[in-house]
Amino acid sequence: MTIKSISLFIRICFLAILISSCKSNSSPGPLLNSGKNIGPYNEPYRPQYHFSPPAHWMNDPNGMVYLDGEYHLFYQYYPDSTVWGPMHWGHAVSQDLIHWEHLPIALYPDSLGYIFSGSAVIDSLNTSGLGDNGKGPMIAMYTSHSSEKEKSGSTQFENQSIAYSNDRGRTWKKYKDNPVISNPGIRDFRDTKVIWHEGTKKWVVVFAATDHLTIYTSPDMKHWTHVSDFGKEYGNHKGVWECPDLFPVLVENSREVKWVLLQSINPGGPNGGSATQYFVGDFDGKKFTIDPAFENKVKHGNAVWVDQGKDNYAGVTWSGIPASDGRSIFLGWMSNWQYAEKVPSTTWRSANTIPRELILEKSTYGYRLKSLPIKELDSLETNTRTLPAATIDTSLLIMEHNPTARLELTFKKPRLETITIRLSNTAGEYCDIGYDPANQTYFIDRDHAGKKDFSNDFSGRQVAKIDYESSDIKFLLLLDHASVELFADRGRCVMTAIFFPSPPFDKAEIIKTNESIALIEGKISALKRIW
Ligand code: FRU
């Protein structure tokens, strides 16, 4: 071949590669983990200020840990498809919990199985001996899920393993003697959340065992002893318990420390499908004891929920938040197993909630876990407008041309009239968010909010019962291209719902009622995109 024909041949090959890569753009191809943000992040339904993976399937947030100015977020990830499959841990980091940089996949499936949900800690005392150069490692503890063993009929297909990193989570080694906790014969035995318990100077891991929570302790993250179980007789049991979290919190405006236990369950949620319940009590390093003042709320199958909407699941809190900060910062998966694999996004599936601060309130109504968006979100606010007090007896347009927004609206508590805030688009689609005084409920109705025929469980009205009195009704709404999060009454009642309108909702109005309603004050800001 002459030089000319070689060069022609190379050009033809190059063209062929280009054409085939263009074609594969319509369906997700292999993920390019360049370490930088990938893609335009402007596909239909793409969240603009919520975390979503660059491409392919994501479910639970995992291994959230803070180290040296970086918040790590790992997540259940299947890089070959937009539906669930052999699980990996995807990885991203942030300096402010708002802007994210995608990093290469951290953990790949191995001979013990898929890498299911778990957590990460900084072993700063190097109790594990897995550190390097006198520094303790970052250790991830996760569930190894063997689909082969599962298929063979064994019940022991879920075991707990560890992996460690000595370079700020950039590269990982699996521990050579995995698993570190072997399955005693319990079918659903997974989702490890590890904490360091200062009182007993031991590691404590909590994880789900079908219908209860199981607790083990260890001096070194490698050798574990079963110490107690919790929950068979408390809370909701209409599904499998998954993804627990256990952490201490200072009760708001007091010096009292209580322990909060989060416990996801699927199905069994208050509006169907997946949701996360919680318990308040004490923990001595071995045993979680429910607080007598909380016990009556979770007896006889009753449950209290972190979020009463349909789309907040498997949420847990960050480890290693510096004491000077002291917040319990929570992140959930913004979907529901009823339809997560069917939602109409194209090259990726799922997003996370906005990170939330969890606050434990004690009042005449007992202990209550409140959630509010983290204050770092304020940095995205722009074009802020305030609304003056007004008596509303006809529909009132409060926002236009604003598809990513934060709306804060305070009303005098109405006697009879339902307050409805309608988010809508130019296609005539809408989502109603409101407060119904007759039933003492907040609601989100996504029956007319765009695509819904992918699942019978998707449309309709979700309701959240409230069990407290307040003189005003306070909505804090976060609107993104495919979700709304409601933090009502200063975080006391929370609902999260995804939707698929086309184009995105960019307008908000307060809907006309028979009797007038009183707006006390309002504040509306656009939120800048993060990608
Ligand atoms: C919860 C869950 C976990 C499991 C993971 C698998 O959504 O089912 O229990 O570890 O997802 O992806």
Coordinates of C-alpha atoms and ligand atoms in Angstrom, one line a residue:
M1 CA 0.0 0.0 0.0
T2 CA 1.2 3.5 -0.8
I3 CA 1.3 6.2 1.9
K4 CA -1.8 7.8 0.2
S5 CA -3.9 4.7 0.3
I6 CA -2.8 4.0 4.0
S7 CA -4.0 7.5 4.9
L8 CA -7.3 7.0 3.0
F9 CA -7.8 3.7 4.8
I10 CA -7.2 5.4 8.2
R11 CA -9.6 8.2 7.3
I12 CA -12.3 5.7 6.3
C13 CA -11.8 3.8 9.6
F14 CA -12.0 7.1 11.5
L15 CA -15.3 8.0 9.8
A16 CA -16.8 4.6 10.4
I17 CA -15.9 4.9 14.2
L18 CA -17.4 8.4 14.2
I19 CA -20.7 7.2 12.6
S20 CA -21.0 4.2 14.9
S21 CA -20.4 6.3 18.0
C22 CA -23.0 8.9 16.8
K23 CA -25.5 6.1 16.4
S24 CA -24.8 4.7 19.9
N25 CA -25.6 8.2 21.3
S26 CA -29.3 7.4 21.1
S27 CA -28.9 4.5 23.6
P28 CA -26.3 4.7 26.4
G29 CA -22.9 3.5 25.4
P30 CA -20.0 2.8 27.8
L31 CA -19.5 5.5 30.3
L32 CA -16.5 7.7 29.8
N33 CA -15.1 8.2 33.2
S34 CA -12.8 11.1 32.4
G35 CA -12.9 12.4 36.0
K36 CA -14.7 15.5 34.8
N37 CA -18.4 16.3 34.4
I38 CA -19.7 14.6 31.3
G39 CA -22.4 15.6 28.9
P40 CA -24.5 18.7 28.5
Y41 CA -26.9 17.7 31.3
N42 CA -29.8 19.3 29.4
E43 CA -31.7 16.3 28.1
P44 CA -35.4 16.2 28.7
Y45 CA -36.2 15.6 32.5
R46 CA -32.5 16.1 33.4
P47 CA -32.3 17.6 37.0
Q48 CA -30.5 20.9 36.9
Y49 CA -29.4 21.3 40.5
H50 CA -29.9 17.7 41.9
F51 CA -27.2 15.0 41.6
S52 CA -27.8 12.5 38.8
P53 CA -25.3 10.1 37.2
P54 CA -23.8 11.1 33.8
A55 CA -25.4 8.1 32.2
H56 CA -27.0 4.7 33.1
W57 CA -28.7 3.3 36.2
M58 CA -28.4 4.7 39.7
N59 CA -30.1 3.8 43.0
D60 CA -29.2 4.2 46.6
P61 CA -26.6 6.7 47.8
N62 CA -23.7 4.9 49.5
G63 CA -20.5 5.5 51.4
M64 CA -21.2 9.2 52.1
V65 CA -18.2 10.5 54.0
Y66 CA -16.3 13.7 54.5
L67 CA -12.6 13.9 54.3
D68 CA -10.2 16.9 54.0
G69 CA -12.6 19.4 52.4
E70 CA -14.3 16.8 50.2
Y71 CA -17.8 15.3 50.5
H72 CA -17.7 11.8 48.9
L73 CA -20.8 10.4 47.4
F74 CA -20.8 6.8 46.2
Y75 CA -24.0 5.2 44.7
Q76 CA -25.5 2.0 43.5
Y77 CA -24.6 2.0 39.9
Y78 CA -25.0 -0.2 36.8
P79 CA -22.8 1.2 34.1
D80 CA -24.1 -1.0 31.3
S81 CA -27.8 -0.2 31.3
T82 CA -30.5 2.2 32.4
V83 CA -32.2 -0.5 34.4
W84 CA -30.9 -2.3 37.6
G85 CA -28.2 -4.9 37.1
P86 CA -24.9 -6.1 38.6
M87 CA -24.2 -3.4 41.1
H88 CA -21.0 -1.2 41.3
W89 CA -20.3 1.8 43.4
G90 CA -20.3 5.0 41.3
H91 CA -18.4 7.9 42.8
A92 CA -18.5 11.7 42.9
V93 CA -17.0 14.4 45.1
S94 CA -18.1 17.9 46.1
Q95 CA -16.6 20.7 48.1
D96 CA -20.0 22.2 49.0
L97 CA -22.5 19.4 48.7
I98 CA -24.1 21.2 45.8
H99 CA -21.6 21.1 42.8
W100 CA -20.3 17.6 42.0
E101 CA -17.4 16.2 40.1
H102 CA -17.8 12.7 38.7
L103 CA -15.0 10.2 39.4
P104 CA -14.3 6.8 38.0
I105 CA -16.3 3.8 39.4
A106 CA -14.9 3.0 42.8
L107 CA -15.9 -0.7 43.4
Y108 CA -16.6 -3.4 40.8
P109 CA -18.4 -6.7 41.4
D110 CA -16.1 -9.6 42.3
S111 CA -16.1 -13.3 43.0
L112 CA -18.2 -12.6 46.2
G113 CA -20.9 -10.9 44.1
Y114 CA -22.3 -7.5 43.3
I115 CA -21.4 -4.5 45.5
F116 CA -24.7 -3.7 47.3
S117 CA -25.4 -0.7 49.6
G118 CA -23.1 0.3 52.4
S119 CA -21.2 3.2 54.0
A120 CA -17.7 4.6 54.4
V121 CA -15.7 5.8 57.4
I122 CA -12.3 7.4 58.0
D123 CA -10.3 5.0 60.2
S124 CA -8.2 7.9 61.5
L125 CA -6.6 5.8 64.3
N126 CA -5.7 3.1 61.8
T127 CA -7.4 0.4 63.9
S128 CA -7.6 -1.7 60.8
G129 CA -3.9 -1.6 60.1
L130 CA -4.9 -1.0 56.5
G131 CA -3.5 2.5 56.4
D132 CA -0.4 3.7 54.7
N133 CA 2.5 6.1 55.7
G134 CA 1.1 6.5 59.3
K135 CA -2.3 7.6 58.0
G136 CA -5.6 5.8 58.5
P137 CA -7.5 4.6 55.4
M138 CA -10.9 5.4 54.1
I139 CA -12.9 2.1 54.6
A140 CA -16.0 1.2 52.7
M141 CA -18.2 -1.5 54.2
Y142 CA -20.8 -2.9 51.9
T143 CA -22.9 -6.0 51.2
S144 CA -21.5 -8.6 48.8
H145 CA -24.5 -10.0 47.0
S146 CA -24.0 -13.3 45.1
S147 CA -26.6 -13.7 42.5
E148 CA -25.2 -17.2 41.7
K149 CA -25.7 -18.4 45.3
E150 CA -29.1 -16.8 45.3
K151 CA -30.1 -18.7 42.1
S152 CA -28.8 -21.9 43.6
G153 CA -31.4 -21.6 46.3
S154 CA -29.1 -20.8 49.2
T155 CA -30.3 -18.2 51.8
Q156 CA -26.7 -17.1 52.5
F157 CA -26.1 -15.0 49.4
E158 CA -25.6 -11.7 51.2
N159 CA -22.4 -11.2 53.3
Q160 CA -20.6 -8.1 54.5
S161 CA -17.2 -7.0 53.1
I162 CA -14.8 -4.1 53.3
A163 CA -12.5 -2.3 50.9
Y164 CA -10.0 0.5 51.6
S165 CA -8.4 3.5 50.0
N166 CA -5.3 5.3 51.0
D167 CA -5.6 8.1 48.3
R168 CA -8.7 10.0 49.3
G169 CA -11.1 7.4 47.7
R170 CA -9.4 7.6 44.3
T171 CA -8.4 3.9 44.2
W172 CA -9.6 1.0 46.2
K173 CA -8.4 -2.5 47.3
K174 CA -10.8 -5.2 48.6
Y175 CA -9.7 -6.7 51.9
K176 CA -8.1 -10.1 51.3
D177 CA -10.2 -12.0 54.0
N178 CA -13.6 -10.8 52.8
P179 CA -16.4 -11.3 53.8
V180 CA -15.9 -9.9 57.3
I181 CA -19.4 -10.9 58.4
S182 CA -20.8 -14.2 57.2
N183 CA -24.4 -14.8 56.7
P184 CA -25.9 -17.0 59.5
G185 CA -28.8 -18.0 57.2
I186 CA -30.9 -14.9 56.8
R187 CA -32.3 -14.2 53.3
D188 CA -32.2 -10.4 53.2
F189 CA -29.0 -9.5 55.1
R190 CA -27.6 -6.2 53.9
D191 CA -26.9 -2.5 53.7
T192 CA -24.2 -1.8 56.3
K193 CA -23.9 1.6 58.0
V194 CA -20.8 1.8 60.2
I195 CA -20.1 4.3 62.9
W196 CA -17.3 4.8 65.4
H197 CA -18.8 4.7 69.0
E198 CA -16.6 6.9 71.1
G199 CA -18.1 5.6 74.5
T200 CA -17.0 2.0 73.9
K201 CA -14.1 2.8 71.5
K202 CA -15.5 0.4 69.0
W203 CA -16.8 0.3 65.5
V204 CA -20.6 -0.4 65.3
V205 CA -22.3 -1.6 62.2
V206 CA -26.1 -1.7 61.7
F207 CA -27.7 -3.5 58.8
A208 CA -31.0 -4.9 57.8
A209 CA -32.0 -8.5 58.4
T210 CA -35.3 -9.0 56.6
D211 CA -37.7 -7.7 59.2
H212 CA -35.4 -6.2 61.8
L213 CA -32.1 -4.4 62.3
T214 CA -29.0 -6.3 63.4
I215 CA -26.1 -4.7 65.2
Y216 CA -22.4 -5.9 65.3
T217 CA -19.3 -4.4 66.9
S218 CA -15.6 -4.6 66.1
P219 CA -12.3 -3.2 67.4
D220 CA -10.7 -3.1 63.9
M221 CA -13.4 -3.3 61.1
K222 CA -12.2 -6.9 60.3
H223 CA -13.5 -9.0 63.3
W224 CA -17.1 -8.5 64.1
T225 CA -19.4 -9.8 67.0
H226 CA -23.2 -9.8 66.9
V227 CA -24.4 -7.8 69.9
S228 CA -28.2 -7.1 69.4
D229 CA -31.2 -6.8 67.2
F230 CA -34.0 -4.3 67.1
G231 CA -37.3 -3.7 65.5
K232 CA -39.4 -6.9 65.1
E233 CA -42.1 -5.4 67.3
Y234 CA -41.9 -1.8 66.2
G235 CA -42.7 0.2 63.1
N236 CA -44.0 -0.8 59.7
H237 CA -43.5 -4.4 58.5
K238 CA -45.3 -4.4 55.2
G239 CA -42.1 -4.9 53.3
V240 CA -38.4 -5.8 53.6
W241 CA -36.3 -3.6 55.8
E242 CA -33.3 -2.1 54.0
C243 CA -30.6 0.6 54.3
P244 CA -30.7 1.6 58.0
D245 CA -28.7 4.4 59.6
L246 CA -28.0 5.1 63.3
F247 CA -26.6 8.4 64.5
P248 CA -26.6 10.7 67.6
V249 CA -28.2 14.1 67.5
L250 CA -28.4 17.1 69.8
V251 CA -32.1 17.8 70.4
E252 CA -32.9 21.2 69.0
N253 CA -32.5 24.0 71.6
S254 CA -31.3 21.7 74.3
R255 CA -28.2 19.7 75.5
E256 CA -30.0 16.4 75.3
V257 CA -28.5 13.8 73.0
K258 CA -30.8 11.2 71.4
W259 CA -30.1 8.5 68.8
V260 CA -32.0 8.4 65.6
L261 CA -32.5 5.2 63.6
L262 CA -33.5 5.5 60.0
Q263 CA -35.0 2.4 58.4
S264 CA -36.1 2.2 54.8
I265 CA -38.8 -0.3 53.9
N266 CA -40.0 -1.6 50.5
P267 CA -42.9 -1.8 50.0
G268 CA -45.0 -0.4 52.8
G269 CA -44.5 3.4 52.3
P270 CA -47.3 5.8 53.4
N271 CA -48.3 6.4 49.8
G272 CA -47.3 3.0 48.4
G273 CA -43.9 1.4 47.6
S274 CA -40.6 2.5 49.1
A275 CA -40.2 4.9 52.0
T276 CA -38.1 5.5 55.1
Q277 CA -39.3 5.3 58.7
Y278 CA -37.5 6.5 61.8
F279 CA -37.2 5.7 65.5
V280 CA -35.9 7.9 68.4
G281 CA -34.1 6.4 71.3
D282 CA -30.8 5.7 73.1
F283 CA -27.8 3.6 72.2
D284 CA -25.1 2.4 74.5
G285 CA -22.8 1.0 71.9
K286 CA -24.5 -2.3 71.8
K287 CA -28.3 -1.9 72.1
F288 CA -30.8 0.6 70.7
T289 CA -33.6 1.2 73.1
I290 CA -36.6 3.1 71.9
D291 CA -37.5 6.3 73.9
P292 CA -40.7 5.8 76.0
A293 CA -41.9 9.2 74.7
F294 CA -41.7 7.9 71.1
E295 CA -42.7 4.3 71.6
N296 CA -46.5 4.8 71.2
K297 CA -45.9 6.3 67.7
V298 CA -44.4 3.1 66.4
K299 CA -46.4 0.4 68.1
H300 CA -49.0 -1.9 66.5
G301 CA -47.6 -1.5 63.0
N302 CA -47.6 2.3 63.1
A303 CA -44.7 4.2 61.6
V304 CA -43.3 7.7 61.5
W305 CA -41.8 8.7 58.2
V306 CA -38.8 10.9 57.3
D307 CA -40.6 12.0 54.1
Q308 CA -44.2 11.1 53.3
G309 CA -43.9 11.6 49.5
K310 CA -43.3 8.7 47.1
D311 CA -39.8 9.6 46.0
N312 CA -37.3 9.5 48.8
Y313 CA -35.8 6.1 49.5
A314 CA -32.7 4.5 51.0
G315 CA -31.5 7.8 52.4
V316 CA -28.7 8.0 55.0
T317 CA -26.5 10.6 56.6
W318 CA -22.9 11.7 55.9
S319 CA -20.1 10.3 58.1
G320 CA -17.2 12.3 59.3
I321 CA -18.9 15.7 59.4
P322 CA -16.5 17.8 61.5
A323 CA -17.7 18.5 65.1
S324 CA -17.5 22.2 64.4
D325 CA -20.2 21.7 61.8
G326 CA -22.2 19.1 63.7
R327 CA -25.1 18.7 61.3
S328 CA -26.7 15.4 60.4
I329 CA -26.8 15.7 56.6
F330 CA -29.1 13.4 54.7
L331 CA -29.4 12.4 51.1
G332 CA -32.0 10.1 49.6
W333 CA -32.6 8.4 46.3
M334 CA -35.4 10.3 44.5
S335 CA -37.4 7.4 43.2
N336 CA -39.5 4.4 44.2
W337 CA -39.0 0.8 43.3
Q338 CA -42.6 0.7 42.0
Y339 CA -41.5 2.5 38.9
A340 CA -37.9 3.4 39.1
E341 CA -36.9 1.3 36.1
K342 CA -39.7 2.6 33.9
V343 CA -39.5 6.4 34.3
P344 CA -39.1 8.1 30.9
S345 CA -35.6 9.7 31.2
T346 CA -33.4 8.6 28.3
T347 CA -29.7 7.9 28.9
W348 CA -29.7 7.8 32.7
R349 CA -32.1 6.9 35.4
S350 CA -32.7 8.5 38.8
A351 CA -31.4 11.5 40.8
N352 CA -31.0 12.2 44.5
T353 CA -32.9 14.5 46.8
I354 CA -31.3 17.8 47.7
P355 CA -29.0 17.2 50.7
R356 CA -31.0 17.9 53.8
E357 CA -30.2 18.8 57.4
L358 CA -32.1 16.6 59.9
I359 CA -33.1 18.3 63.1
L360 CA -34.6 16.5 66.1
E361 CA -37.3 18.6 67.7
K362 CA -38.9 17.9 71.1
S363 CA -42.3 19.5 71.7
T364 CA -45.7 18.7 73.3
Y365 CA -46.1 16.3 70.3
G366 CA -43.0 14.3 71.3
Y367 CA -39.9 13.9 69.3
R368 CA -40.0 14.7 65.6
L369 CA -37.4 14.5 62.9
K370 CA -37.5 17.7 60.7
S371 CA -35.8 18.0 57.4
L372 CA -34.7 21.2 55.7
P373 CA -32.5 21.9 52.6
I374 CA -28.9 22.5 53.6
K375 CA -27.9 26.1 53.8
E376 CA -25.3 25.6 51.0
L377 CA -28.2 25.6 48.6
D378 CA -28.7 29.4 49.2
S379 CA -25.6 29.9 47.0
L380 CA -27.7 29.0 43.9
E381 CA -30.4 31.6 44.6
T382 CA -30.7 34.4 42.1
N383 CA -33.3 36.9 41.1
T384 CA -35.0 36.8 44.5
R385 CA -38.4 38.5 44.7
T386 CA -40.5 39.0 47.8
L387 CA -44.3 38.9 47.8
P388 CA -46.2 41.3 50.0
A389 CA -49.0 40.2 52.3
A390 CA -52.2 39.8 50.4
T391 CA -55.8 38.6 50.6
I392 CA -56.3 36.2 47.7
D393 CA -59.7 35.6 46.3
T394 CA -58.8 35.0 42.7
S395 CA -56.0 33.0 41.2
L396 CA -52.7 34.7 41.7
L397 CA -49.7 34.3 39.3
I398 CA -46.6 34.2 41.5
M399 CA -43.9 33.0 39.1
E400 CA -43.2 32.7 35.4
H401 CA -40.4 31.5 33.1
N402 CA -38.6 29.8 36.0
P403 CA -38.1 26.1 35.7
T404 CA -35.7 25.8 38.7
A405 CA -36.8 27.6 41.7
R406 CA -37.2 27.9 45.4
L407 CA -40.6 29.2 46.7
E408 CA -41.4 30.1 50.2
L409 CA -45.0 31.0 51.0
T410 CA -46.5 31.6 54.4
F411 CA -50.3 31.6 54.8
K412 CA -52.6 32.3 57.7
K413 CA -54.0 28.8 58.5
P414 CA -57.3 28.6 56.6
R415 CA -60.5 27.5 58.3
L416 CA -62.1 25.6 55.4
E417 CA -60.4 26.5 52.1
T418 CA -57.7 24.3 50.6
I419 CA -54.6 26.2 49.6
T420 CA -53.3 25.0 46.2
I421 CA -50.1 26.0 44.5
R422 CA -50.1 25.0 40.9
L423 CA -46.9 24.4 39.0
S424 CA -47.6 24.4 35.2
N425 CA -46.1 24.6 31.8
T426 CA -47.1 25.9 28.3
A427 CA -48.4 22.4 27.4
G428 CA -51.2 22.7 29.9
E429 CA -49.7 20.1 32.3
Y430 CA -49.6 20.8 36.0
C431 CA -48.8 19.6 39.4
D432 CA -50.8 20.7 42.5
I433 CA -49.2 21.1 45.9
G434 CA -51.4 22.0 48.7
Y435 CA -52.8 22.0 52.2
D436 CA -56.2 20.6 53.0
P437 CA -57.6 21.9 56.4
A438 CA -60.5 19.5 56.4
N439 CA -58.3 16.5 56.5
Q440 CA -55.2 18.1 58.1
T441 CA -53.1 17.0 55.2
Y442 CA -50.5 18.3 52.8
F443 CA -50.7 16.8 49.3
I444 CA -48.9 16.6 46.0
D445 CA -51.1 15.7 43.0
R446 CA -49.2 14.7 39.8
D447 CA -52.2 13.3 37.9
H448 CA -51.8 15.9 35.2
A449 CA -48.1 16.4 35.5
G450 CA -46.9 14.9 32.1
K451 CA -45.9 11.4 31.3
K452 CA -47.5 8.9 33.7
D453 CA -48.6 5.8 31.7
F454 CA -45.3 4.0 32.3
S455 CA -46.7 2.7 35.6
N456 CA -50.1 2.4 37.3
D457 CA -48.5 3.3 40.6
F458 CA -47.2 6.7 39.5
S459 CA -50.1 9.1 39.1
G460 CA -52.6 10.4 41.6
R461 CA -52.6 12.3 44.8
Q462 CA -50.1 11.7 47.6
V463 CA -51.1 12.8 51.0
A464 CA -49.2 13.5 54.2
K465 CA -51.1 13.6 57.5
I466 CA -50.0 16.1 60.0
D467 CA -50.3 15.6 63.8
Y468 CA -49.4 19.1 65.1
E469 CA -51.1 22.5 65.3
S470 CA -49.7 25.7 63.9
S471 CA -51.1 29.1 63.4
D472 CA -49.7 29.5 59.9
I473 CA -49.2 27.2 56.9
K474 CA -45.7 27.4 55.5
F475 CA -44.6 26.0 52.2
L476 CA -41.0 25.7 51.1
L477 CA -40.8 24.2 47.7
L478 CA -37.8 23.2 45.6
L479 CA -38.7 22.9 41.9
D480 CA -36.4 21.2 39.4
H481 CA -37.0 19.9 35.9
A482 CA -38.3 16.6 37.1
S483 CA -39.1 16.9 40.8
V484 CA -40.6 19.0 43.6
E485 CA -39.7 18.8 47.3
L486 CA -42.0 20.2 49.9
F487 CA -40.7 21.1 53.3
A488 CA -43.8 22.3 55.1
D489 CA -44.0 24.0 58.4
R490 CA -40.3 24.5 58.8
G491 CA -39.4 21.0 57.9
R492 CA -42.0 19.2 60.0
C493 CA -43.9 17.6 57.1
V494 CA -41.8 16.6 54.1
M495 CA -42.9 15.2 50.7
T496 CA -40.8 14.5 47.6
A497 CA -42.3 13.7 44.2
I498 CA -40.7 13.3 40.8
F499 CA -42.6 14.1 37.5
F500 CA -42.1 14.2 33.8
P501 CA -43.7 17.3 32.2
S502 CA -42.7 18.4 28.8
P503 CA -41.6 21.2 28.8
P504 CA -40.6 21.6 32.4
F505 CA -42.9 23.5 34.8
D506 CA -41.9 27.1 34.9
K507 CA -44.9 28.9 36.2
A508 CA -46.5 28.9 39.6
E509 CA -49.9 30.3 40.8
I510 CA -52.0 30.2 43.8
I511 CA -55.4 28.8 42.8
K512 CA -58.7 30.6 43.4
T513 CA -60.8 29.4 46.3
N514 CA -64.4 30.2 47.5
E515 CA -63.3 32.0 50.6
S516 CA -60.3 34.2 50.5
I517 CA -57.0 33.0 51.8
A518 CA -54.4 35.2 53.5
L519 CA -50.8 35.2 52.2
I520 CA -48.6 36.5 55.0
E521 CA -45.4 36.6 53.1
G522 CA -43.6 35.1 50.1
K523 CA -40.1 34.8 48.7
I524 CA -39.3 33.3 45.3
S525 CA -35.8 32.8 43.9
A526 CA -34.5 31.1 40.7
L527 CA -31.9 28.5 41.4
K528 CA -28.8 28.4 39.1
R529 CA -27.9 25.1 37.4
I530 CA -24.9 23.2 38.8
W531 CA -23.6 21.3 35.8
Ligands
FRU1 C1 -32.4 -0.6 48.3 C2 -31.6 -1.8 47.8 C3 -30.7 -2.3 48.9 C4 -29.6 -3.0 48.1 C5 -29.6 -2.2 46.9 C6 -29.3 -3.0 45.6 O1 -32.9 0.2 47.3 O2 -32.5 -2.8 47.5 O3 -31.3 -3.1 49.9 O4 -28.4 -3.0 48.8 O5 -30.8 -1.5 46.7 O6 -29.0 -2.2 44.6

